Coordinates of C-alpha atoms in Angstrom, one line a residue:
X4 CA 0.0 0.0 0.0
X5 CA 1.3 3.7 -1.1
X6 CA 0.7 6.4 1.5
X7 CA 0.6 9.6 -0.7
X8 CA 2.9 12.1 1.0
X9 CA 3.4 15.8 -0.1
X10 CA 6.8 15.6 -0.1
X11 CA 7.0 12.4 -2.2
X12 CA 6.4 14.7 -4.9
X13 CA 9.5 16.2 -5.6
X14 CA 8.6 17.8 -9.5
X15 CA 5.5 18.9 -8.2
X16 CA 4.7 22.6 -7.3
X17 CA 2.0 22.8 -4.8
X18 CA 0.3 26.1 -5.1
X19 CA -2.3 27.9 -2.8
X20 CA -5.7 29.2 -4.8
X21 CA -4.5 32.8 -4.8
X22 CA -0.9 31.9 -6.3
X23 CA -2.4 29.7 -8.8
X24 CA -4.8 32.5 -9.4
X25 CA -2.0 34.9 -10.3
X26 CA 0.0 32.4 -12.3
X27 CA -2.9 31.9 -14.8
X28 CA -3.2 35.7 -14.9
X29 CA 0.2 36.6 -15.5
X30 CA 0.2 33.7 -18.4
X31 CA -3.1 34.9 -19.9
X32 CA -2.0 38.6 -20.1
X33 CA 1.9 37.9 -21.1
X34 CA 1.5 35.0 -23.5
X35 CA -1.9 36.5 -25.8
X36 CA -1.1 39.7 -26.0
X37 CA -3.4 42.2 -27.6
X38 CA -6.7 41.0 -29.0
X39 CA -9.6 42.5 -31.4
X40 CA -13.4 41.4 -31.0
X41 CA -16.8 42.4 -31.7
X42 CA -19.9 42.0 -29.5
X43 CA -23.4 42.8 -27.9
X44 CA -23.0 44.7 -25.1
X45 CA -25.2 43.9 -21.7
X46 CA -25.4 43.8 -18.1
X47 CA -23.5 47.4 -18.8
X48 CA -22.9 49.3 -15.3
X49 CA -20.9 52.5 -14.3
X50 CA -20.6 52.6 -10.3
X51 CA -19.3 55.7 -8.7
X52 CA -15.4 54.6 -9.4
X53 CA -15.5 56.0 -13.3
X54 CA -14.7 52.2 -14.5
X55 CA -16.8 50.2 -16.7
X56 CA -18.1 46.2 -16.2
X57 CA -20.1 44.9 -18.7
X58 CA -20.4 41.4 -20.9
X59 CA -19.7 41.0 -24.0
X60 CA -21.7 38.1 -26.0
X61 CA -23.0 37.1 -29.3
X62 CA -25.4 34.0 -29.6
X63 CA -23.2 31.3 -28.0
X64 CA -21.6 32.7 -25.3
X65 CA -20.4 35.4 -23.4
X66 CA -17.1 37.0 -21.4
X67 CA -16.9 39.7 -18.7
X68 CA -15.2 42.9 -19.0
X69 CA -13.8 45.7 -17.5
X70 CA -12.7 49.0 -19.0
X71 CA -11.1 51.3 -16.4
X72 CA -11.5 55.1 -16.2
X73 CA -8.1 55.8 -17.4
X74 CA -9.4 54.1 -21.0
X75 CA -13.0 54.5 -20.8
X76 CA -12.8 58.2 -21.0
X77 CA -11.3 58.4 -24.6
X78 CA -14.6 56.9 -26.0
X79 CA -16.4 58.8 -28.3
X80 CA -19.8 58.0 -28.2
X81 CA -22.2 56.2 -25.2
X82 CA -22.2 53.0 -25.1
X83 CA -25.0 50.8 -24.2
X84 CA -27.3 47.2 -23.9
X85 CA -27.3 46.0 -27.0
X86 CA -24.7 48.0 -28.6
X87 CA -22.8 45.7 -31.4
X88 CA -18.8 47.3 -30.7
X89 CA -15.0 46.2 -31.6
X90 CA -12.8 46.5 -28.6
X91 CA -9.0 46.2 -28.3
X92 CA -8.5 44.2 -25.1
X93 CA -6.2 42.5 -23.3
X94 CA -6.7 39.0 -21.9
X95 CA -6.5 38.7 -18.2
X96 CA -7.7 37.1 -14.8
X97 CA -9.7 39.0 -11.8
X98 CA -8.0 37.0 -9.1
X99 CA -10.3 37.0 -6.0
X100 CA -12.8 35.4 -7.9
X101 CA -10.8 33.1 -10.5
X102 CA -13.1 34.9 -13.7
X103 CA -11.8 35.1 -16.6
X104 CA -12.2 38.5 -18.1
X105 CA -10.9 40.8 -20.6
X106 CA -9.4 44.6 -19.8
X107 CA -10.6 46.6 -22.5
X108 CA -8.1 49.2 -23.7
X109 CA -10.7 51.1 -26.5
X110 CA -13.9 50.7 -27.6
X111 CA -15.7 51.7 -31.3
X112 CA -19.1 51.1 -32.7
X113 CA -18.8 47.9 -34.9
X114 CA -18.8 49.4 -38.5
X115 CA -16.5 52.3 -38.4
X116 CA -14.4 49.9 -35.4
X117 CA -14.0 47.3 -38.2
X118 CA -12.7 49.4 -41.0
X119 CA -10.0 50.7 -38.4
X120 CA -9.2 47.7 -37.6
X121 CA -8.5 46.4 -41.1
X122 CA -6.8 49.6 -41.8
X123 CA -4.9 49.2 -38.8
X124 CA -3.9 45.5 -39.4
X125 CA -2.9 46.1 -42.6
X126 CA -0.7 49.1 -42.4
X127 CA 1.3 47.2 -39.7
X128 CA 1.7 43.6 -42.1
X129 CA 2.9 46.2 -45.0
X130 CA 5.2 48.1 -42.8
X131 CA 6.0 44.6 -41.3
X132 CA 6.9 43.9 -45.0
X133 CA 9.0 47.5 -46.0
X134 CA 6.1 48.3 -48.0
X135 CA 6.5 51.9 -46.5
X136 CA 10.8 51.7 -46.5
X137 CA 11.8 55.3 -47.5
X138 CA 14.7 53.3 -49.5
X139 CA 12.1 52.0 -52.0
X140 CA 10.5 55.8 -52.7
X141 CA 11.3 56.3 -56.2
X142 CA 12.3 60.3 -57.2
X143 CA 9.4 62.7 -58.8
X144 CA 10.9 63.5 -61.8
X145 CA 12.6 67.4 -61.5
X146 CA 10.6 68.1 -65.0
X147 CA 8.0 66.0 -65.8
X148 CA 7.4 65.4 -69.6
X149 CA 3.5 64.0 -69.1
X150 CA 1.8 63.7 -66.5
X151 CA -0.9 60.7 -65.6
X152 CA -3.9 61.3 -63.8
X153 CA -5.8 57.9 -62.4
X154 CA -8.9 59.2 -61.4
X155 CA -12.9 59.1 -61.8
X156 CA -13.5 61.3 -65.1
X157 CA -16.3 62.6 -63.1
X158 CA -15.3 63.6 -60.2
X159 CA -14.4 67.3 -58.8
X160 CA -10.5 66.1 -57.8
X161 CA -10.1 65.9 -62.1
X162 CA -11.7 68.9 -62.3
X163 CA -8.8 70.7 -59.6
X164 CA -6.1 68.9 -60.5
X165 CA -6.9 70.1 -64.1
X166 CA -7.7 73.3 -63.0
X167 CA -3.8 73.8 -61.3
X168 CA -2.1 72.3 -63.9
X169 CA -3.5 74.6 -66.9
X170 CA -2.8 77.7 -64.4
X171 CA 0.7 76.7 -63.6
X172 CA 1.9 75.1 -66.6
X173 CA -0.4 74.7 -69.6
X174 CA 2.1 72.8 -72.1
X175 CA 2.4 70.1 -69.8
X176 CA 0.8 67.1 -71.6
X177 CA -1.7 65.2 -69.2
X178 CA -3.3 61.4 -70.0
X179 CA -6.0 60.5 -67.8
X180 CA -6.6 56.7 -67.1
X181 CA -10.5 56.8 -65.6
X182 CA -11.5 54.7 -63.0
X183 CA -13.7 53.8 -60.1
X184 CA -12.7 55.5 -56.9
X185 CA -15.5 54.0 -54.8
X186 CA -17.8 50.9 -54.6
X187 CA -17.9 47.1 -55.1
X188 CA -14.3 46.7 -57.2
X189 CA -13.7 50.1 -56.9
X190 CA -9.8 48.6 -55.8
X191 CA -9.5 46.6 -58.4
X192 CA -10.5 48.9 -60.9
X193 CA -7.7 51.5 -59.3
X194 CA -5.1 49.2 -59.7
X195 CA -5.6 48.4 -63.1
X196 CA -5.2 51.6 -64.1
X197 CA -2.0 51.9 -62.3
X198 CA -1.1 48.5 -64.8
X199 CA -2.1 50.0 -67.5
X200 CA -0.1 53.1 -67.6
X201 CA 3.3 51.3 -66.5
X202 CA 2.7 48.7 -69.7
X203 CA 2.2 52.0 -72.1
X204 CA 4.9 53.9 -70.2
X205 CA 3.5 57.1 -71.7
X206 CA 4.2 59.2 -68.4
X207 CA 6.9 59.9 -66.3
X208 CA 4.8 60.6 -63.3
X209 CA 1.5 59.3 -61.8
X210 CA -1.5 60.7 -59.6
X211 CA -3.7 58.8 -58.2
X212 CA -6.5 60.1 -55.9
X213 CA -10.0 61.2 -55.6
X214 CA -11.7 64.0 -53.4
X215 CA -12.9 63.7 -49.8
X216 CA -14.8 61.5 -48.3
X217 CA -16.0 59.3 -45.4
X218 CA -13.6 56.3 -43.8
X219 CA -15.8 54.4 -46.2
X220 CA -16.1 55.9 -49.3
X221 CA -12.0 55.9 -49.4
X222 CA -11.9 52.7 -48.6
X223 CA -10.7 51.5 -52.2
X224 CA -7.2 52.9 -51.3
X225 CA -7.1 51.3 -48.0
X226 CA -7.2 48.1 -50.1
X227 CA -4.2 45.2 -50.0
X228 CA -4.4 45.3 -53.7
X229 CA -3.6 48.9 -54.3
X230 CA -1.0 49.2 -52.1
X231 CA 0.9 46.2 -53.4
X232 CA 0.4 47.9 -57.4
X233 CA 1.3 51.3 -56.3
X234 CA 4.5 49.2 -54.6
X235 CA 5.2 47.8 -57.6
X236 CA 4.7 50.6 -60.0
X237 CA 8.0 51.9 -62.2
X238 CA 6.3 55.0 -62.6
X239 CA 6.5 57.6 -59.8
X240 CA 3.1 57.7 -57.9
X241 CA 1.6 60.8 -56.1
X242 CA -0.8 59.6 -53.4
X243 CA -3.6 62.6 -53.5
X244 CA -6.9 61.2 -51.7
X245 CA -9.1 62.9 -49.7
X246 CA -8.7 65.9 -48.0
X247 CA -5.1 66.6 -46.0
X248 CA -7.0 64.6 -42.3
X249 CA -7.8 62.1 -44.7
X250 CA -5.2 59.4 -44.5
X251 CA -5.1 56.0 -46.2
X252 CA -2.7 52.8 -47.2
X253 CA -1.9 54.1 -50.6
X254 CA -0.5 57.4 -48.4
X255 CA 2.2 55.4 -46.8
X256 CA 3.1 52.9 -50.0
X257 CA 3.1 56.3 -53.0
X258 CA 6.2 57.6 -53.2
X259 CA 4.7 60.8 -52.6
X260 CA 1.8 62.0 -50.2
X261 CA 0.2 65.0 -51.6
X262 CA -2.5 66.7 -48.9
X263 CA -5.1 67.1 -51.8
X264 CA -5.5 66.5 -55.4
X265 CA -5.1 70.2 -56.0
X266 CA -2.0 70.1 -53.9
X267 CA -0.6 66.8 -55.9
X268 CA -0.9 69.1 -59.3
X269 CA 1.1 71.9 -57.1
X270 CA 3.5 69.4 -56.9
X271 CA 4.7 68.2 -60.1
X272 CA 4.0 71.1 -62.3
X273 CA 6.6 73.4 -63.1
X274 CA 6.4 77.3 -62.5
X275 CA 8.8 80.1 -62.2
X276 CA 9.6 79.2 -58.6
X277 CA 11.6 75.7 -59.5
X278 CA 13.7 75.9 -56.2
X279 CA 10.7 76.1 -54.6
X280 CA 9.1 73.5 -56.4
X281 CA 11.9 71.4 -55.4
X282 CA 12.1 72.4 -51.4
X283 CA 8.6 71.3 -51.1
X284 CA 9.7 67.7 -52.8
X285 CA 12.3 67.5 -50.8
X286 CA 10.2 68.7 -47.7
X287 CA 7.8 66.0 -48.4
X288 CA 10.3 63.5 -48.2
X289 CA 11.6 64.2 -45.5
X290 CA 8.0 64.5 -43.9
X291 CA 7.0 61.1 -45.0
X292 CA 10.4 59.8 -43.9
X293 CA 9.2 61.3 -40.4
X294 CA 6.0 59.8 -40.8
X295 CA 7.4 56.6 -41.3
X296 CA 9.7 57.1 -38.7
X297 CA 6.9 58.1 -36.2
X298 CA 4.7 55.4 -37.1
X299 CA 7.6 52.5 -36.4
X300 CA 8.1 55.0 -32.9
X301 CA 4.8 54.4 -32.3
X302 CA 4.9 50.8 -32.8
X303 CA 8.0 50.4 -30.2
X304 CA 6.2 52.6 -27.7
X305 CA 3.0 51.0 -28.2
X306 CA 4.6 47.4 -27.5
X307 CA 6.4 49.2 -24.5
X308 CA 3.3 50.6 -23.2
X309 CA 1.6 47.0 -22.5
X310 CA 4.9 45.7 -20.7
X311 CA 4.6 48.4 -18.7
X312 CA 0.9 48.1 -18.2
X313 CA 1.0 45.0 -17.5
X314 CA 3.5 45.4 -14.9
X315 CA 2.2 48.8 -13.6
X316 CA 0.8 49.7 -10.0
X317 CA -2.0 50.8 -11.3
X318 CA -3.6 47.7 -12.8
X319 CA -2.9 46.0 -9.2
X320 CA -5.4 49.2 -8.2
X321 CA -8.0 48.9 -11.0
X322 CA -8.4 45.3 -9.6
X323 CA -8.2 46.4 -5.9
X324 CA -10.9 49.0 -7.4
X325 CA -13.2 46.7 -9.0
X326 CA -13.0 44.1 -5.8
X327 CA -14.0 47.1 -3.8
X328 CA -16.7 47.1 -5.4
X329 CA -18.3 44.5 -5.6
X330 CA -17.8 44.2 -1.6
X331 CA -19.8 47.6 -1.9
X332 CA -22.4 45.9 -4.0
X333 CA -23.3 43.0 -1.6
X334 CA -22.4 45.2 1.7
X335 CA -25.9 47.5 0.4
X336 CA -27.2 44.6 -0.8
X337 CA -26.3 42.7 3.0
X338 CA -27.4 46.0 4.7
X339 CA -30.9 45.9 3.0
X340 CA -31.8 42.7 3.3
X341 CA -30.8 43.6 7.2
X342 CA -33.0 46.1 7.5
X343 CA -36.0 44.5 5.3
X344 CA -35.5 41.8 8.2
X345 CA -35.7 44.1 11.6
X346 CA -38.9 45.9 10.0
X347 CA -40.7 42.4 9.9
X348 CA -39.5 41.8 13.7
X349 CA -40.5 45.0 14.4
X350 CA -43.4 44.7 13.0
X351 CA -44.4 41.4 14.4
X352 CA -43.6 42.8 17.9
X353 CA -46.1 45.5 17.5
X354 CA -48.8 43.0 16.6
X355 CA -47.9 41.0 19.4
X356 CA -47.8 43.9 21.8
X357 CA -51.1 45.7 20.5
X358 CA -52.4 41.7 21.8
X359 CA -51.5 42.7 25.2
X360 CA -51.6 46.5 25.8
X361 CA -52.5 47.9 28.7
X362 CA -55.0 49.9 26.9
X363 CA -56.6 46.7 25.4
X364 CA -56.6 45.3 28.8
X365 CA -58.3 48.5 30.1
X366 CA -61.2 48.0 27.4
X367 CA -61.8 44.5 28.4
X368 CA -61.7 45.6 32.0
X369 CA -64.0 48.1 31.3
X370 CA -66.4 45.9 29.0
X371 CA -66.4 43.7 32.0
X372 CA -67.0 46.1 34.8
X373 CA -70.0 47.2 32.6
X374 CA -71.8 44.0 32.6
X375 CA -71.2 43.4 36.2
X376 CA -72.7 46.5 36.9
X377 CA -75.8 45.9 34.7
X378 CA -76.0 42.6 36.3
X379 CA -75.7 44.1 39.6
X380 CA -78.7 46.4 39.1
X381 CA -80.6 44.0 37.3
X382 CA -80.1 42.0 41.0
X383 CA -80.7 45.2 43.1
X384 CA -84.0 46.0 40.6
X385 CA -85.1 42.5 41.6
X386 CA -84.3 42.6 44.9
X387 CA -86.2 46.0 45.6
X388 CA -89.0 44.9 43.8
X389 CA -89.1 41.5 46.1
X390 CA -88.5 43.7 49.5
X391 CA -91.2 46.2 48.0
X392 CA -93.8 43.2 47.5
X393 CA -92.6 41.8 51.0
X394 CA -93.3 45.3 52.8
X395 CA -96.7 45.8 51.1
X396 CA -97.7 42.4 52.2
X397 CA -96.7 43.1 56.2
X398 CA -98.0 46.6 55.9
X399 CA -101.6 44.7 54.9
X400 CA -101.1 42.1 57.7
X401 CA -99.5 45.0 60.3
X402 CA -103.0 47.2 59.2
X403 CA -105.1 44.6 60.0
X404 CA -103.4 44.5 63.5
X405 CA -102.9 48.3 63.8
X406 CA -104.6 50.3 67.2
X407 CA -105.4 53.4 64.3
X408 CA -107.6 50.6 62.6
X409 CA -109.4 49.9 66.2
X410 CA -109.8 53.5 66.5
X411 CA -111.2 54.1 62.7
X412 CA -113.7 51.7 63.8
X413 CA -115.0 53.7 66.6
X414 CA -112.9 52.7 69.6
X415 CA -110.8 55.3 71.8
X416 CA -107.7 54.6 73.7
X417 CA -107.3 56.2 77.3
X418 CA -104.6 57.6 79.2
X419 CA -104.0 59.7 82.7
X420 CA -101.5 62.2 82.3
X421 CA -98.7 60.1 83.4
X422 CA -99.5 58.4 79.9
X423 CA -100.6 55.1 81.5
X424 CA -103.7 53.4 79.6
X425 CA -106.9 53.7 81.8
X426 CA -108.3 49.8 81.5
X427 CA -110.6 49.7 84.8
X428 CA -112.6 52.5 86.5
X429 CA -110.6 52.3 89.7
X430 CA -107.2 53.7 87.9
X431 CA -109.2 56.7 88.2
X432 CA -111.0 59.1 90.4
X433 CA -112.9 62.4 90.8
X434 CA -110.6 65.7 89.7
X435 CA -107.8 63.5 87.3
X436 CA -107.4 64.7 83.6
X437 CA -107.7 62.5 81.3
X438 CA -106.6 62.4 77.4
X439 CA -108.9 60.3 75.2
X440 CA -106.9 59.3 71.6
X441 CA -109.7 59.0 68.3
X442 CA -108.8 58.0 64.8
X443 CA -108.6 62.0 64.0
X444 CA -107.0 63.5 67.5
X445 CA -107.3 63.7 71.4
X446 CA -109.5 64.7 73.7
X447 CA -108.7 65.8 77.1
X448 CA -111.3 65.7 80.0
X449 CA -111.6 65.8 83.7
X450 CA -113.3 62.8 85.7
X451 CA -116.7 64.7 87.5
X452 CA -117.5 60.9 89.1

């Protein structure tokens, strides 16, 4: 028999709940990294703290989240139950409870969020590639001999870019390759354009572009397939879409970034001011070289940022933060329950003391001493009634036996003055006074014999 033994375990860690806990965490956030998903938003609350906790589902299943103050207040628009969004989170572990859960670092509503995100992904795999290498950024020719202009022959960028070129230098010859700059196959129709004028080599120079627009409608130059023919064009391209906030793939991949379409015509035609014609190519060169520059910066610090993060005091607070409050959450929740149960007892108590008041008590007492009393005059009714009855009866026998009813009948009673009652002749004698009593008086009289 085998007696398991902890220490018979020699290649096996034994971990307590809470250091487990914070392995897993430190594994989920350091080995997935950054990661992009869409969503339904619910269960969405805001407690005093300025951090967010919400879920994020679709129809199989769901994850928590939480979106600190710190990143919260960068987004744009109000968020909401029900809300479909694309978030940027990272993957990590809320440790008292063991849930997995997901820090979110920004938040967009899911169409516009999904075209950044493409844009996004692909600008870094092209950069990733040296798609945007200032060593690959072919010269603009010092005096172009024609200039090619890849473009929709309807749109108002033509009509500017024509416009600047016929003010600035109207014997430069122009060819204009027409093409779709927005739509289904919209890309595809931009890049073979860009074919066709490198197979007729007809132009030294090329712009491609269009006027302004939303994320959206300049979405054909945000396109893989663009940016890879304007890589591989022999023919110097000047990038020239959208307004000068407007910036898109084929930007970083032309050899030249022109604000505007106007401003791409400014560019390449000639005019008095050569030198100056040639500062600003020279200043655009270097300002995409900074752009570049930046950009690859901004990658570094970026991937910096998230070590640092994910190391920083301040996500040991955020969690400290959203512990607190959930402890807040059941103490009210605790504290009501609490309360709802010492107003029942309370309650009760006053039902059980209305039972035995003293002013209850003093009702029934008095309820009581009522019908004793009504039953005690009842008794005394019945008993004067019964001692009336008796005294009319002896007052009929004591009249039958009363001297006044003697005297009523004619009979007298007698007496000398010493009161005595005169019964025989001898108790008197000649001279005494005598007082005779009658039913209606007396009569006094003197004895003569």
């Amino acid at each position: 028999m085998t007696t398991f033994s902890p220490q018979s375990q020699t290649n096996s860690r034994i971990y307590t709940v809470s250091s487990l806990n914070a392995q897993v965490r430190l594994i989920l956030e350091n080995e997935m990294g950054v990661v992009w998903l869409i969503g339904e938003l619910s269960n969405f609350s805001m407690p005093v703290s300025g951090h967010w906790y919400f879920t994020l589902k679709d129809s199989r299943a769901q994850v928590k989240c939480a979106m600190f103050k710190g990143s919260n207040r960068h987004v744009t628009f109000k968020p909401g139950n029900g809300n479909q969004v694309l978030v940027k989170a990272r993957l990590s572990l809320y440790e008292p409870r063991g849930d997995y859960q997901l820090i979110i670092e920004s938040m967009q509503p899911e169409g516009d969020g999904r075209l950044q995100q493409q844009f996004e992904q692909l600008k870094m795999s092209l950069a990733a590639e040296g798609l945007f290498a200032q060593s690959l950024k072919k010269s603009l020719p010092e005096q172009p001999k024609r200039v090619g202009i890849i473009t929709s022959k309807t749109g108002a960028a033509l009509h500017d870019i024509l416009h600047v070129l016929q003010r600035r230098d109207p014997s430069l010859p122009i060819v204009i390759y027409p093409t779709m700059v927005q739509g289904e196959g919209a890309a595809i129709s931009i890049a073979q354009a860009i074919g066709r004028a490198n197979a007729r080599q007809e132009c030294d120079v090329l712009i491609v572009g269009r006027g302004g627009g939303s994320l959206e409608d300049l979405w054909a130059f945000n396109e893989e397939i663009v940016a890879r023919t304007i890589a591989a064009s022999q023919i110097p391209i000047v990038s020239a879409v959208g307004h000068e906030v407007d910036v898109t793939i084929a930007d970083f991949v032309a050899d030249v970034r022109a604000p505007t379409p106007s401003a791409a015509a400014e560019l390449i035609s000639r005019d008095m001011t050569h030198q100056t014609q040639l500062l600003d190519r020279k200043r655009q060169q270097l300002r995409h070289a900074i752009t570049a520059y930046l950009s690859q910066s901004l990658r570094q610090t970026t991937q910096l940022q998230h070590r640092l993060e994910r190391q920083h005091p301040q996500l040991r607070l955020n969690l400290q933060q959203q512990h607190l409050d959930e402890i807040s959450q059941r103490l009210t929740q605790a504290m009501a329950k609490k309360l709802q149960k010492h107003q029942q007892h309370i309650e009760h108590n006053n039902y059980k003391l209305s039972l035995y008041s003293p002013a209850s008590l003093v009702r029934n007492a008095q309820r009581n001493l009522e019908r004793s009393e009504k039953r005690l005059y009842d008794a005394l009714d019945r008993k004067l009634l019964n001692a009336r009855h008796k005294l009319a009866v002896a007052a009929e026998k004591l009249e039958t036996v009363s001297p006044l009813a003697t005297l009523a009948r004619g009979y007298s009673i007698t007496r000398n003055e010493q009161g005595d009652v005169i019964r025989k002749a001898s108790q008197v004698k000649a001279g005494d006074t005598l007082i005779t009593t009658v039913t209606d008086g007396e009569i006094h009289s003197s004895v003569i014999k």
